[in-house]
PDB file of C-alpha atoms in Angstrom:
ATOM      1  CA  MET A   1       0.000   0.000   0.000  1.00  0.00           C
ATOM      2  CA  ARG A   2       1.388   3.381  -0.910  1.00  0.00           C
ATOM      3  CA  SER A   3       1.763   6.041   1.737  1.00  0.00           C
ATOM      4  CA  ARG A   4      -0.625   8.965   1.362  1.00  0.00           C
ATOM      5  CA  PRO A   5       0.528  12.570   1.281  1.00  0.00           C
ATOM      6  CA  LEU A   6      -0.370  14.485   4.443  1.00  0.00           C
ATOM      7  CA  ALA A   7      -0.012  17.833   2.687  1.00  0.00           C
ATOM      8  CA  PRO A   8      -2.488  18.659  -0.098  1.00  0.00           C
ATOM      9  CA  ARG A   9      -1.012  18.027  -3.517  1.00  0.00           C
ATOM     10  CA  GLY A  10      -1.291  21.105  -5.730  1.00  0.00           C
ATOM     11  CA  LEU A  11      -4.177  22.502  -3.681  1.00  0.00           C
ATOM     12  CA  GLY A  12      -3.234  26.162  -4.084  1.00  0.00           C
ATOM     13  CA  PRO A  13      -6.079  27.277  -6.414  1.00  0.00           C
ATOM     14  CA  VAL A  14      -8.722  25.470  -4.376  1.00  0.00           C
ATOM     15  CA  VAL A  15      -7.548  26.818  -1.018  1.00  0.00           C
ATOM     16  CA  THR A  16      -7.240  30.328  -2.440  1.00  0.00           C
ATOM     17  CA  ALA A  17     -10.760  30.241  -3.864  1.00  0.00           C
ATOM     18  CA  VAL A  18     -12.254  28.802  -0.690  1.00  0.00           C
ATOM     19  CA  VAL A  19     -10.487  31.298   1.581  1.00  0.00           C
ATOM     20  CA  LEU A  20     -11.362  34.313  -0.554  1.00  0.00           C
ATOM     21  CA  LEU A  21     -14.998  33.339  -0.895  1.00  0.00           C
ATOM     22  CA  THR A  22     -15.311  32.351   2.752  1.00  0.00           C
ATOM     23  CA  VAL A  23     -13.873  35.642   4.001  1.00  0.00           C
ATOM     24  CA  ALA A  24     -15.313  38.019   1.415  1.00  0.00           C
ATOM     25  CA  GLY A  25     -18.525  36.166   0.677  1.00  0.00           C
ATOM     26  CA  PRO A  26     -19.735  35.023  -2.779  1.00  0.00           C
ATOM     27  CA  GLY A  27     -21.571  38.306  -3.436  1.00  0.00           C
ATOM     28  CA  VAL A  28     -18.915  40.787  -2.315  1.00  0.00           C
ATOM     29  CA  GLN A  29     -16.603  42.488  -4.764  1.00  0.00           C
ATOM     30  CA  SER A  30     -13.363  44.206  -3.819  1.00  0.00           C
ATOM     31  CA  GLY A  31     -14.069  47.716  -2.563  1.00  0.00           C
ATOM     32  CA  ALA A  32     -17.837  47.183  -2.449  1.00  0.00           C
ATOM     33  CA  ALA A  33     -19.658  49.081   0.288  1.00  0.00           C
ATOM     34  CA  ALA A  34     -22.143  46.305   1.066  1.00  0.00           C
ATOM     35  CA  PRO A  35     -22.917  42.742   0.018  1.00  0.00           C
ATOM     36  CA  GLN A  36     -25.532  42.043  -2.606  1.00  0.00           C
ATOM     37  CA  VAL A  37     -28.991  40.922  -1.520  1.00  0.00           C
ATOM     38  CA  PRO A  38     -29.068  37.093  -1.516  1.00  0.00           C
ATOM     39  CA  GLN A  39     -30.989  35.542  -4.381  1.00  0.00           C
ATOM     40  CA  VAL A  40     -34.081  33.443  -3.820  1.00  0.00           C
ATOM     41  CA  PRO A  41     -33.207  29.980  -5.185  1.00  0.00           C
ATOM     42  CA  HIS A  42     -34.856  29.416  -8.544  1.00  0.00           C
ATOM     43  CA  VAL A  43     -34.357  27.526 -11.814  1.00  0.00           C
ATOM     44  CA  VAL A  44     -32.450  29.709 -14.271  1.00  0.00           C
ATOM     45  CA  ALA A  45     -32.047  27.160 -17.062  1.00  0.00           C
ATOM     46  CA  THR A  46     -33.239  23.752 -18.201  1.00  0.00           C
ATOM     47  CA  VAL A  47     -30.660  21.881 -20.255  1.00  0.00           C
ATOM     48  CA  ARG A  48     -31.615  18.943 -22.458  1.00  0.00           C
ATOM     49  CA  VAL A  49     -29.110  16.106 -22.134  1.00  0.00           C
ATOM     50  CA  GLY A  50     -29.066  12.399 -23.021  1.00  0.00           C
ATOM     51  CA  LEU A  51     -31.502   9.624 -22.147  1.00  0.00           C
ATOM     52  CA  GLY A  52     -32.068   8.838 -18.478  1.00  0.00           C
ATOM     53  CA  PRO A  53     -29.694  11.286 -16.770  1.00  0.00           C
ATOM     54  CA  ALA A  54     -28.564   9.997 -13.379  1.00  0.00           C
ATOM     55  CA  GLY A  55     -25.302  10.861 -11.617  1.00  0.00           C
ATOM     56  CA  ILE A  56     -23.877  14.350 -11.993  1.00  0.00           C
ATOM     57  CA  ALA A  57     -20.559  15.947 -11.025  1.00  0.00           C
ATOM     58  CA  ILE A  58     -19.007  19.414 -11.166  1.00  0.00           C
ATOM     59  CA  ASN A  59     -15.532  20.752 -11.813  1.00  0.00           C
ATOM     60  CA  PRO A  60     -15.787  24.153 -10.086  1.00  0.00           C
ATOM     61  CA  LEU A  61     -12.422  25.337 -11.405  1.00  0.00           C
ATOM     62  CA  THR A  62     -13.537  24.996 -15.046  1.00  0.00           C
ATOM     63  CA  ASN A  63     -17.230  25.638 -14.293  1.00  0.00           C
ATOM     64  CA  THR A  64     -18.202  22.407 -16.032  1.00  0.00           C
ATOM     65  CA  ALA A  65     -20.916  19.862 -15.234  1.00  0.00           C
ATOM     66  CA  TYR A  66     -20.781  16.197 -16.222  1.00  0.00           C
ATOM     67  CA  VAL A  67     -24.006  14.177 -16.517  1.00  0.00           C
ATOM     68  CA  ALA A  68     -24.102  10.380 -16.770  1.00  0.00           C
ATOM     69  CA  ASN A  69     -26.954   9.375 -19.102  1.00  0.00           C
ATOM     70  CA  ALA A  70     -27.838   5.828 -18.041  1.00  0.00           C
ATOM     71  CA  ASN A  71     -29.982   4.998 -21.069  1.00  0.00           C
ATOM     72  CA  GLY A  72     -27.785   6.671 -23.643  1.00  0.00           C
ATOM     73  CA  ASN A  73     -24.310   5.304 -22.801  1.00  0.00           C
ATOM     74  CA  ARG A  74     -22.967   8.844 -22.871  1.00  0.00           C
ATOM     75  CA  VAL A  75     -21.865  11.641 -20.578  1.00  0.00           C
ATOM     76  CA  SER A  76     -23.146  15.113 -21.393  1.00  0.00           C
ATOM     77  CA  VAL A  77     -20.715  17.968 -20.763  1.00  0.00           C
ATOM     78  CA  ILE A  78     -22.338  21.286 -19.772  1.00  0.00           C
ATOM     79  CA  ASP A  79     -20.558  24.646 -19.889  1.00  0.00           C
ATOM     80  CA  GLY A  80     -21.619  26.366 -16.662  1.00  0.00           C
ATOM     81  CA  SER A  81     -21.090  29.830 -18.117  1.00  0.00           C
ATOM     82  CA  THR A  82     -23.628  29.283 -20.917  1.00  0.00           C
ATOM     83  CA  ASP A  83     -25.685  26.334 -19.605  1.00  0.00           C
ATOM     84  CA  GLU A  84     -25.246  24.576 -22.919  1.00  0.00           C
ATOM     85  CA  VAL A  85     -24.084  21.054 -23.767  1.00  0.00           C
ATOM     86  CA  THR A  86     -20.664  21.321 -25.407  1.00  0.00           C
ATOM     87  CA  ALA A  87     -19.835  17.632 -25.802  1.00  0.00           C
ATOM     88  CA  SER A  88     -21.309  14.147 -25.553  1.00  0.00           C
ATOM     89  CA  VAL A  89     -18.753  11.516 -24.539  1.00  0.00           C
ATOM     90  CA  ARG A  90     -19.474   7.855 -25.312  1.00  0.00           C
ATOM     91  CA  ILE A  91     -18.756   5.657 -22.297  1.00  0.00           C
ATOM     92  CA  GLY A  92     -18.640   1.873 -22.591  1.00  0.00           C
ATOM     93  CA  CYS A  93     -21.729  -0.117 -23.368  1.00  0.00           C
ATOM     94  CA  CYS A  94     -23.769  -0.615 -20.269  1.00  0.00           C
ATOM     95  CA  TYR A  95     -25.700   2.186 -18.588  1.00  0.00           C
ATOM     96  CA  PRO A  96     -23.387   4.848 -17.133  1.00  0.00           C
ATOM     97  CA  VAL A  97     -24.957   5.552 -13.746  1.00  0.00           C
ATOM     98  CA  ASP A  98     -22.545   7.811 -11.902  1.00  0.00           C
ATOM     99  CA  VAL A  99     -19.698  10.244 -12.506  1.00  0.00           C
ATOM    100  CA  ALA A 100     -17.106  11.967 -10.315  1.00  0.00           C
ATOM    101  CA  SER A 101     -14.804  14.883 -11.092  1.00  0.00           C
ATOM    102  CA  ASP A 102     -11.237  15.622  -9.986  1.00  0.00           C
ATOM    103  CA  PRO A 103     -10.817  19.400 -10.390  1.00  0.00           C
ATOM    104  CA  LEU A 104      -7.078  19.318  -9.742  1.00  0.00           C
ATOM    105  CA  THR A 105      -6.276  16.927 -12.590  1.00  0.00           C
ATOM    106  CA  ASN A 106      -9.220  18.044 -14.756  1.00  0.00           C
ATOM    107  CA  ARG A 107     -10.348  14.455 -15.192  1.00  0.00           C
ATOM    108  CA  PHE A 108     -13.691  12.799 -14.621  1.00  0.00           C
ATOM    109  CA  TYR A 109     -14.464   9.177 -13.901  1.00  0.00           C
ATOM    110  CA  VAL A 110     -17.539   7.189 -14.955  1.00  0.00           C
ATOM    111  CA  VAL A 111     -19.030   3.854 -13.858  1.00  0.00           C
ATOM    112  CA  ASN A 112     -21.627   1.708 -15.644  1.00  0.00           C
ATOM    113  CA  ILE A 113     -24.252  -0.516 -14.019  1.00  0.00           C
ATOM    114  CA  ASP A 114     -23.471  -3.649 -16.064  1.00  0.00           C
ATOM    115  CA  ASP A 115     -19.759  -3.073 -16.613  1.00  0.00           C
ATOM    116  CA  PRO A 116     -17.040  -3.506 -13.957  1.00  0.00           C
ATOM    117  CA  THR A 117     -14.875  -0.914 -15.720  1.00  0.00           C
ATOM    118  CA  VAL A 118     -14.116   2.578 -14.421  1.00  0.00           C
ATOM    119  CA  TYR A 119     -13.537   4.995 -17.311  1.00  0.00           C
ATOM    120  CA  ARG A 120     -11.125   7.906 -16.912  1.00  0.00           C
ATOM    121  CA  VAL A 121     -11.792  10.879 -19.211  1.00  0.00           C
ATOM    122  CA  ASN A 122      -9.624  13.922 -19.885  1.00  0.00           C
ATOM    123  CA  GLY A 123     -11.675  17.036 -19.130  1.00  0.00           C
ATOM    124  CA  THR A 124      -9.969  19.046 -21.866  1.00  0.00           C
ATOM    125  CA  SER A 125      -9.939  16.616 -24.780  1.00  0.00           C
ATOM    126  CA  LYS A 126     -13.077  14.702 -23.668  1.00  0.00           C
ATOM    127  CA  LEU A 127     -11.278  11.479 -24.593  1.00  0.00           C
ATOM    128  CA  VAL A 128     -11.202   8.276 -22.566  1.00  0.00           C
ATOM    129  CA  THR A 129      -7.580   8.007 -21.391  1.00  0.00           C
ATOM    130  CA  GLY A 130      -7.730   4.977 -19.129  1.00  0.00           C
ATOM    131  CA  LYS A 131      -9.789   2.069 -17.817  1.00  0.00           C
ATOM    132  CA  VAL A 132      -9.700   0.102 -14.570  1.00  0.00           C
ATOM    133  CA  ASN A 133     -11.467  -3.198 -13.947  1.00  0.00           C
ATOM    134  CA  THR A 134     -12.987  -3.401 -10.441  1.00  0.00           C
ATOM    135  CA  HIS A 135     -14.195  -6.994 -10.970  1.00  0.00           C
ATOM    136  CA  SER A 136     -17.644  -6.135  -9.646  1.00  0.00           C
ATOM    137  CA  THR A 137     -20.831  -4.206 -10.405  1.00  0.00           C
ATOM    138  CA  PRO A 138     -20.441  -0.527  -9.427  1.00  0.00           C
ATOM    139  CA  SER A 139     -23.222   1.620  -8.013  1.00  0.00           C
ATOM    140  CA  ALA A 140     -21.441   4.888  -7.210  1.00  0.00           C
ATOM    141  CA  ILE A 141     -18.107   6.681  -7.503  1.00  0.00           C
ATOM    142  CA  ALA A 142     -16.328   9.498  -5.646  1.00  0.00           C
ATOM    143  CA  VAL A 143     -12.927  11.217  -5.783  1.00  0.00           C
ATOM    144  CA  ASN A 144     -10.542  12.569  -3.176  1.00  0.00           C
ATOM    145  CA  PRO A 145      -8.635  15.206  -5.189  1.00  0.00           C
ATOM    146  CA  ILE A 146      -6.046  15.791  -2.453  1.00  0.00           C
ATOM    147  CA  SER A 147      -4.835  12.191  -2.345  1.00  0.00           C
ATOM    148  CA  ASP A 148      -5.704  11.627  -6.022  1.00  0.00           C
ATOM    149  CA  THR A 149      -7.745   8.568  -5.090  1.00  0.00           C
ATOM    150  CA  ILE A 150     -10.926   7.238  -6.662  1.00  0.00           C
ATOM    151  CA  TYR A 151     -13.427   5.157  -4.688  1.00  0.00           C
ATOM    152  CA  VAL A 152     -16.020   2.880  -6.302  1.00  0.00           C
ATOM    153  CA  ALA A 153     -18.924   1.310  -4.424  1.00  0.00           C
ATOM    154  CA  ASN A 154     -19.687  -2.197  -5.721  1.00  0.00           C
ATOM    155  CA  ASP A 155     -23.102  -3.455  -4.674  1.00  0.00           C
ATOM    156  CA  GLU A 156     -22.785  -6.951  -6.162  1.00  0.00           C
ATOM    157  CA  PHE A 157     -19.977  -8.173  -3.903  1.00  0.00           C
ATOM    158  CA  SER A 158     -20.317  -5.590  -1.093  1.00  0.00           C
ATOM    159  CA  THR A 159     -16.915  -4.032  -1.703  1.00  0.00           C
ATOM    160  CA  LEU A 160     -15.248  -0.661  -2.117  1.00  0.00           C
ATOM    161  CA  SER A 161     -12.615  -0.396  -4.838  1.00  0.00           C
ATOM    162  CA  VAL A 162      -9.697   1.990  -4.241  1.00  0.00           C
ATOM    163  CA  ILE A 163      -7.962   3.310  -7.369  1.00  0.00           C
ATOM    164  CA  ASP A 164      -4.697   5.261  -7.437  1.00  0.00           C
ATOM    165  CA  GLY A 165      -5.373   8.228  -9.709  1.00  0.00           C
ATOM    166  CA  ARG A 166      -1.690   8.738 -10.465  1.00  0.00           C
ATOM    167  CA  THR A 167      -1.108   5.232 -11.816  1.00  0.00           C
ATOM    168  CA  ASN A 168      -4.738   4.494 -12.753  1.00  0.00           C
ATOM    169  CA  ARG A 169      -4.471   1.105 -11.087  1.00  0.00           C
ATOM    170  CA  LEU A 170      -6.664  -0.761  -8.645  1.00  0.00           C
ATOM    171  CA  GLU A 171      -4.845  -0.324  -5.349  1.00  0.00           C
ATOM    172  CA  GLN A 172      -7.075  -2.226  -2.965  1.00  0.00           C
ATOM    173  CA  THR A 173     -10.507  -3.795  -2.546  1.00  0.00           C
ATOM    174  CA  ILE A 174     -12.154  -3.219   0.831  1.00  0.00           C
ATOM    175  CA  ARG A 175     -14.808  -5.720   1.890  1.00  0.00           C
ATOM    176  CA  LEU A 176     -17.851  -4.121   3.481  1.00  0.00           C
ATOM    177  CA  PRO A 177     -20.358  -5.728   5.885  1.00  0.00           C
ATOM    178  CA  SER A 178     -23.244  -5.122   3.445  1.00  0.00           C
ATOM    179  CA  SER A 179     -24.003  -3.881  -0.054  1.00  0.00           C
ATOM    180  CA  PRO A 180     -23.156  -0.178  -0.604  1.00  0.00           C
ATOM    181  CA  SER A 181     -25.330   2.284  -2.502  1.00  0.00           C
ATOM    182  CA  GLY A 182     -23.728   5.732  -2.284  1.00  0.00           C
ATOM    183  CA  LEU A 183     -20.503   7.343  -1.146  1.00  0.00           C
ATOM    184  CA  ALA A 184     -18.798  10.679  -0.588  1.00  0.00           C
ATOM    185  CA  THR A 185     -15.368  11.811   0.551  1.00  0.00           C
ATOM    186  CA  ASN A 186     -14.003  14.443   2.879  1.00  0.00           C
ATOM    187  CA  PRO A 187     -10.659  15.321   1.265  1.00  0.00           C
ATOM    188  CA  LEU A 188      -9.523  17.372   4.268  1.00  0.00           C
ATOM    189  CA  THR A 189      -9.875  14.521   6.781  1.00  0.00           C
ATOM    190  CA  ASP A 190      -9.277  11.696   4.286  1.00  0.00           C
ATOM    191  CA  GLN A 191     -12.532   9.979   5.208  1.00  0.00           C
ATOM    192  CA  VAL A 192     -14.989   8.141   2.977  1.00  0.00           C
ATOM    193  CA  PHE A 193     -18.658   7.815   3.931  1.00  0.00           C
ATOM    194  CA  VAL A 194     -20.480   4.850   2.362  1.00  0.00           C
ATOM    195  CA  THR A 195     -24.244   4.331   2.646  1.00  0.00           C
ATOM    196  CA  ALA A 196     -25.671   0.814   2.926  1.00  0.00           C
ATOM    197  CA  ASP A 197     -29.392   0.649   3.738  1.00  0.00           C
ATOM    198  CA  ASP A 198     -29.558   1.413   7.486  1.00  0.00           C
ATOM    199  CA  ARG A 199     -25.864   2.019   8.014  1.00  0.00           C
ATOM    200  CA  VAL A 200     -23.103   4.385   7.015  1.00  0.00           C
ATOM    201  CA  PHE A 201     -19.601   2.924   6.867  1.00  0.00           C
ATOM    202  CA  VAL A 202     -16.728   5.293   7.578  1.00  0.00           C
ATOM    203  CA  ILE A 203     -13.472   4.429   5.809  1.00  0.00           C
ATOM    204  CA  ASP A 204     -10.099   5.795   6.882  1.00  0.00           C
ATOM    205  CA  GLY A 205      -8.503   6.834   3.598  1.00  0.00           C
ATOM    206  CA  ARG A 206      -4.978   6.682   4.979  1.00  0.00           C
ATOM    207  CA  THR A 207      -5.209   3.018   5.938  1.00  0.00           C
ATOM    208  CA  ASN A 208      -8.088   1.912   3.682  1.00  0.00           C
ATOM    209  CA  THR A 209      -9.814   0.292   6.645  1.00  0.00           C
ATOM    210  CA  LEU A 210     -13.308   0.456   8.105  1.00  0.00           C
ATOM    211  CA  SER A 211     -13.032   2.811  11.085  1.00  0.00           C
ATOM    212  CA  ASP A 212     -16.673   3.049  12.187  1.00  0.00           C
ATOM    213  CA  THR A 213     -20.266   2.075  11.449  1.00  0.00           C
ATOM    214  CA  ILE A 214     -23.082   4.561  11.992  1.00  0.00           C
ATOM    215  CA  ARG A 215     -26.711   3.481  12.333  1.00  0.00           C
ATOM    216  CA  VAL A 216     -29.268   5.499  10.353  1.00  0.00           C
ATOM    217  CA  ARG A 217     -32.828   4.902   9.182  1.00  0.00           C
ATOM    218  CA  PRO A 218     -33.390   2.206   6.515  1.00  0.00           C
ATOM    219  CA  GLY A 219     -33.134   3.221   2.880  1.00  0.00           C
ATOM    220  CA  ALA A 220     -29.984   5.342   3.009  1.00  0.00           C
ATOM    221  CA  LEU A 221     -28.895   6.297  -0.515  1.00  0.00           C
ATOM    222  CA  GLY A 222     -27.448   9.724  -1.244  1.00  0.00           C
ATOM    223  CA  VAL A 223     -24.653  11.137   0.895  1.00  0.00           C
ATOM    224  CA  ALA A 224     -22.647  14.357   0.758  1.00  0.00           C
ATOM    225  CA  VAL A 225     -19.967  15.912   2.954  1.00  0.00           C
ATOM    226  CA  ASP A 226     -19.209  19.485   3.945  1.00  0.00           C
ATOM    227  CA  PRO A 227     -15.401  19.337   4.241  1.00  0.00           C
ATOM    228  CA  LEU A 228     -15.168  22.693   6.026  1.00  0.00           C
ATOM    229  CA  THR A 229     -17.341  21.569   8.944  1.00  0.00           C
ATOM    230  CA  ASN A 230     -16.651  17.824   8.617  1.00  0.00           C
ATOM    231  CA  THR A 231     -20.375  17.105   8.476  1.00  0.00           C
ATOM    232  CA  ALA A 232     -21.991  14.333   6.452  1.00  0.00           C
ATOM    233  CA  TYR A 233     -25.579  14.451   5.200  1.00  0.00           C
ATOM    234  CA  VAL A 234     -27.346  11.174   4.439  1.00  0.00           C
ATOM    235  CA  GLY A 235     -30.665  10.911   2.622  1.00  0.00           C
ATOM    236  CA  ASP A 236     -32.799   8.017   3.816  1.00  0.00           C
ATOM    237  CA  GLY A 237     -36.504   7.586   3.157  1.00  0.00           C
ATOM    238  CA  ASN A 238     -38.164  10.898   3.931  1.00  0.00           C
ATOM    239  CA  ALA A 239     -35.409  12.717   5.783  1.00  0.00           C
ATOM    240  CA  VAL A 240     -31.754  13.720   5.905  1.00  0.00           C
ATOM    241  CA  ASP A 241     -29.566  12.552   8.770  1.00  0.00           C
ATOM    242  CA  VAL A 242     -26.812  14.917   9.910  1.00  0.00           C
ATOM    243  CA  ILE A 243     -23.591  13.231  11.024  1.00  0.00           C
ATOM    244  CA  ASP A 244     -20.721  14.869  12.897  1.00  0.00           C
ATOM    245  CA  GLY A 245     -17.634  13.539  11.117  1.00  0.00           C
ATOM    246  CA  SER A 246     -15.411  14.086  14.148  1.00  0.00           C
ATOM    247  CA  THR A 247     -17.514  11.855  16.428  1.00  0.00           C
ATOM    248  CA  ASP A 248     -19.391   9.714  13.870  1.00  0.00           C
ATOM    249  CA  GLN A 249     -22.635  10.519  15.674  1.00  0.00           C
ATOM    250  CA  VAL A 250     -26.015  11.439  14.192  1.00  0.00           C
ATOM    251  CA  THR A 251     -26.745  14.921  15.535  1.00  0.00           C
ATOM    252  CA  ASP A 252     -30.002  15.760  13.769  1.00  0.00           C
ATOM    253  CA  ARG A 253     -32.678  14.422  11.439  1.00  0.00           C
ATOM    254  CA  ILE A 254     -34.346  16.818   9.007  1.00  0.00           C
ATOM    255  CA  GLN A 255     -37.715  15.887   7.505  1.00  0.00           C
ATOM    256  CA  VAL A 256     -37.948  16.758   3.797  1.00  0.00           C
ATOM    257  CA  GLY A 257     -40.665  14.469   2.376  1.00  0.00           C
ATOM    258  CA  SER A 258     -40.824  11.077   0.706  1.00  0.00           C
ATOM    259  CA  ALA A 259     -38.494   9.446  -1.822  1.00  0.00           C
ATOM    260  CA  VAL A 260     -35.266  11.235  -0.889  1.00  0.00           C
ATOM    261  CA  ARG A 261     -32.597  10.354  -3.457  1.00  0.00           C
ATOM    262  CA  GLY A 262     -29.640  12.673  -4.130  1.00  0.00           C
ATOM    263  CA  VAL A 263     -27.782  14.911  -1.677  1.00  0.00           C
ATOM    264  CA  ALA A 264     -25.198  17.648  -2.330  1.00  0.00           C
ATOM    265  CA  VAL A 265     -23.566  20.369  -0.242  1.00  0.00           C
ATOM    266  CA  ASP A 266     -22.473  23.912  -1.004  1.00  0.00           C
ATOM    267  CA  PRO A 267     -19.880  24.445   1.768  1.00  0.00           C
ATOM    268  CA  LEU A 268     -19.518  28.175   1.094  1.00  0.00           C
ATOM    269  CA  ALA A 269     -23.242  28.956   1.076  1.00  0.00           C
ATOM    270  CA  ARG A 270     -23.777  26.457   3.933  1.00  0.00           C
ATOM    271  CA  THR A 271     -26.608  24.868   1.978  1.00  0.00           C
ATOM    272  CA  VAL A 272     -27.615  21.223   1.547  1.00  0.00           C
ATOM    273  CA  VAL A 273     -29.507  20.374  -1.656  1.00  0.00           C
ATOM    274  CA  VAL A 274     -31.753  17.284  -1.695  1.00  0.00           C
ATOM    275  CA  THR A 275     -33.649  15.661  -4.581  1.00  0.00           C
ATOM    276  CA  ARG A 276     -36.865  13.683  -4.213  1.00  0.00           C
ATOM    277  CA  LEU A 277     -37.588  11.014  -6.824  1.00  0.00           C
ATOM    278  CA  ILE A 278     -41.205  11.987  -7.571  1.00  0.00           C
ATOM    279  CA  ARG A 279     -43.071  12.754 -10.787  1.00  0.00           C
ATOM    280  CA  HIS A 280     -43.601  16.425 -10.065  1.00  0.00           C
ATOM    281  CA  GLY A 281     -40.035  16.891  -8.960  1.00  0.00           C
ATOM    282  CA  THR A 282     -38.869  19.130  -6.175  1.00  0.00           C
ATOM    283  CA  VAL A 283     -35.536  20.008  -4.659  1.00  0.00           C
ATOM    284  CA  THR A 284     -35.296  20.865  -0.972  1.00  0.00           C
ATOM    285  CA  LEU A 285     -32.686  23.353   0.203  1.00  0.00           C
ATOM    286  CA  ILE A 286     -31.584  23.090   3.841  1.00  0.00           C
ATOM    287  CA  ASN A 287     -29.796  25.767   5.828  1.00  0.00           C
ATOM    288  CA  ALA A 288     -26.770  23.863   7.130  1.00  0.00           C
ATOM    289  CA  GLN A 289     -26.234  26.343   9.965  1.00  0.00           C
ATOM    290  CA  THR A 290     -29.659  25.747  11.458  1.00  0.00           C
ATOM    291  CA  ASP A 291     -30.586  22.333   9.974  1.00  0.00           C
ATOM    292  CA  VAL A 292     -33.907  23.810   8.869  1.00  0.00           C
ATOM    293  CA  VAL A 293     -35.556  23.595   5.434  1.00  0.00           C
ATOM    294  CA  ALA A 294     -35.008  26.988   3.831  1.00  0.00           C
ATOM    295  CA  SER A 295     -36.825  26.622   0.507  1.00  0.00           C
ATOM    296  CA  ILE A 296     -38.275  24.241  -2.049  1.00  0.00           C
ATOM    297  CA  VAL A 297     -37.630  24.549  -5.784  1.00  0.00           C
ATOM    298  CA  HIS A 298     -39.712  22.813  -8.466  1.00  0.00           C
ATOM    299  CA  VAL A 299     -37.655  21.074 -11.147  1.00  0.00           C
ATOM    300  CA  GLY A 300     -38.292  18.373 -13.763  1.00  0.00           C
ATOM    301  CA  SER A 301     -39.837  14.923 -13.447  1.00  0.00           C
ATOM    302  CA  PHE A 302     -38.170  12.343 -11.189  1.00  0.00           C
ATOM    303  CA  PRO A 303     -35.025  14.256 -10.170  1.00  0.00           C
ATOM    304  CA  VAL A 304     -32.187  11.908  -9.246  1.00  0.00           C
ATOM    305  CA  GLY A 305     -28.669  13.319  -9.140  1.00  0.00           C
ATOM    306  CA  VAL A 306     -27.529  16.652  -7.764  1.00  0.00           C
ATOM    307  CA  ALA A 307     -24.226  18.507  -7.543  1.00  0.00           C
ATOM    308  CA  THR A 308     -23.187  22.045  -6.634  1.00  0.00           C
ATOM    309  CA  ASN A 309     -20.613  24.561  -7.777  1.00  0.00           C
ATOM    310  CA  PRO A 310     -19.682  26.545  -4.640  1.00  0.00           C
ATOM    311  CA  LEU A 311     -17.747  29.110  -6.684  1.00  0.00           C
ATOM    312  CA  THR A 312     -20.874  30.160  -8.618  1.00  0.00           C
ATOM    313  CA  GLY A 313     -23.549  29.320  -6.030  1.00  0.00           C
ATOM    314  CA  THR A 314     -25.261  27.044  -8.542  1.00  0.00           C
ATOM    315  CA  ALA A 315     -26.819  23.595  -8.216  1.00  0.00           C
ATOM    316  CA  TYR A 316     -27.396  21.111 -11.053  1.00  0.00           C
ATOM    317  CA  VAL A 317     -30.183  18.520 -10.868  1.00  0.00           C
ATOM    318  CA  SER A 318     -30.641  15.617 -13.283  1.00  0.00           C
ATOM    319  CA  ASN A 319     -34.289  14.846 -14.122  1.00  0.00           C
ATOM    320  CA  GLU A 320     -34.514  11.196 -15.120  1.00  0.00           C
ATOM    321  CA  ALA A 321     -37.906  11.210 -16.860  1.00  0.00           C
ATOM    322  CA  ASP A 322     -37.455  14.546 -18.660  1.00  0.00           C
ATOM    323  CA  ASN A 323     -33.929  13.895 -19.959  1.00  0.00           C
ATOM    324  CA  THR A 324     -33.001  17.335 -18.642  1.00  0.00           C
ATOM    325  CA  VAL A 325     -30.830  19.075 -16.091  1.00  0.00           C
ATOM    326  CA  SER A 326     -32.296  21.896 -14.000  1.00  0.00           C
ATOM    327  CA  VAL A 327     -29.843  24.670 -13.144  1.00  0.00           C
ATOM    328  CA  ILE A 328     -30.660  26.373  -9.841  1.00  0.00           C
ATOM    329  CA  SER A 329     -29.165  29.730  -8.933  1.00  0.00           C
ATOM    330  CA  GLY A 330     -28.999  31.169  -5.430  1.00  0.00           C
ATOM    331  CA  SER A 331     -28.447  27.774  -3.826  1.00  0.00           C
TER     332      SER A 331
END
């Protein structure tokens, strides 16, 4: 097992952006007398993508969104400055279900439901530059950009694949107590949170070992982490569980309605964005400082995936039945 860097590799642009926006605030310009009035969250664009959009990921440094189209075997690339699809990347053969972005290397990684292969794609050329066989059926993927590590949840054999992003090789396979469904990383603490029905497994990224198991309500799927507060948010059933990453304890449970599916966090706006898989789709926005529902935004039909760009204060929601992505401003 390779040793992991304790200092962030090439993290300068990310730290600079986070510090500037945290101190000055997203709506404050240099020399401005007062901050702008916060926007009410609303849909500013609806982007048509491929068939059956599912997982979605953002590269905040290039302001680009990547959408895995499960029924079209392609990933749609959206320019965040124009909200237009600029490329459609063919991925494998078998239902691309999730995608993860590494902003520091400008790569994104895609997994397919019926294909054990992880596809690595260059964010500039939009070409597949590598493949890794995980020897299992993947359900979700996440990236730790600091350690340049990719994690793949495999529901068929109840494992977590660990891929070295520098060599693009399978580094280790971690056996889990039960079948995983979703996962998210905290790059600052090198933790991985993996949902599995009524439990959340916490993986120590430095040792690639299971460090804790957290009990939640049955049906846990989506999970997201605020790295600045080390807080994990887990969608299960009709609510979102709030987990303190320093103690691995559930500290709150926020009711949001039935069929909770995707969860994302904007760490700068201190907002949690939650999708509900219902025909007349809605997205719930939670104030992460108070753990209270702040607003509800209507989107397309059967919203599944969600991701945020903290540098623009924008959320992207994939609507499975509409073959669209809703772009929400003021998140």
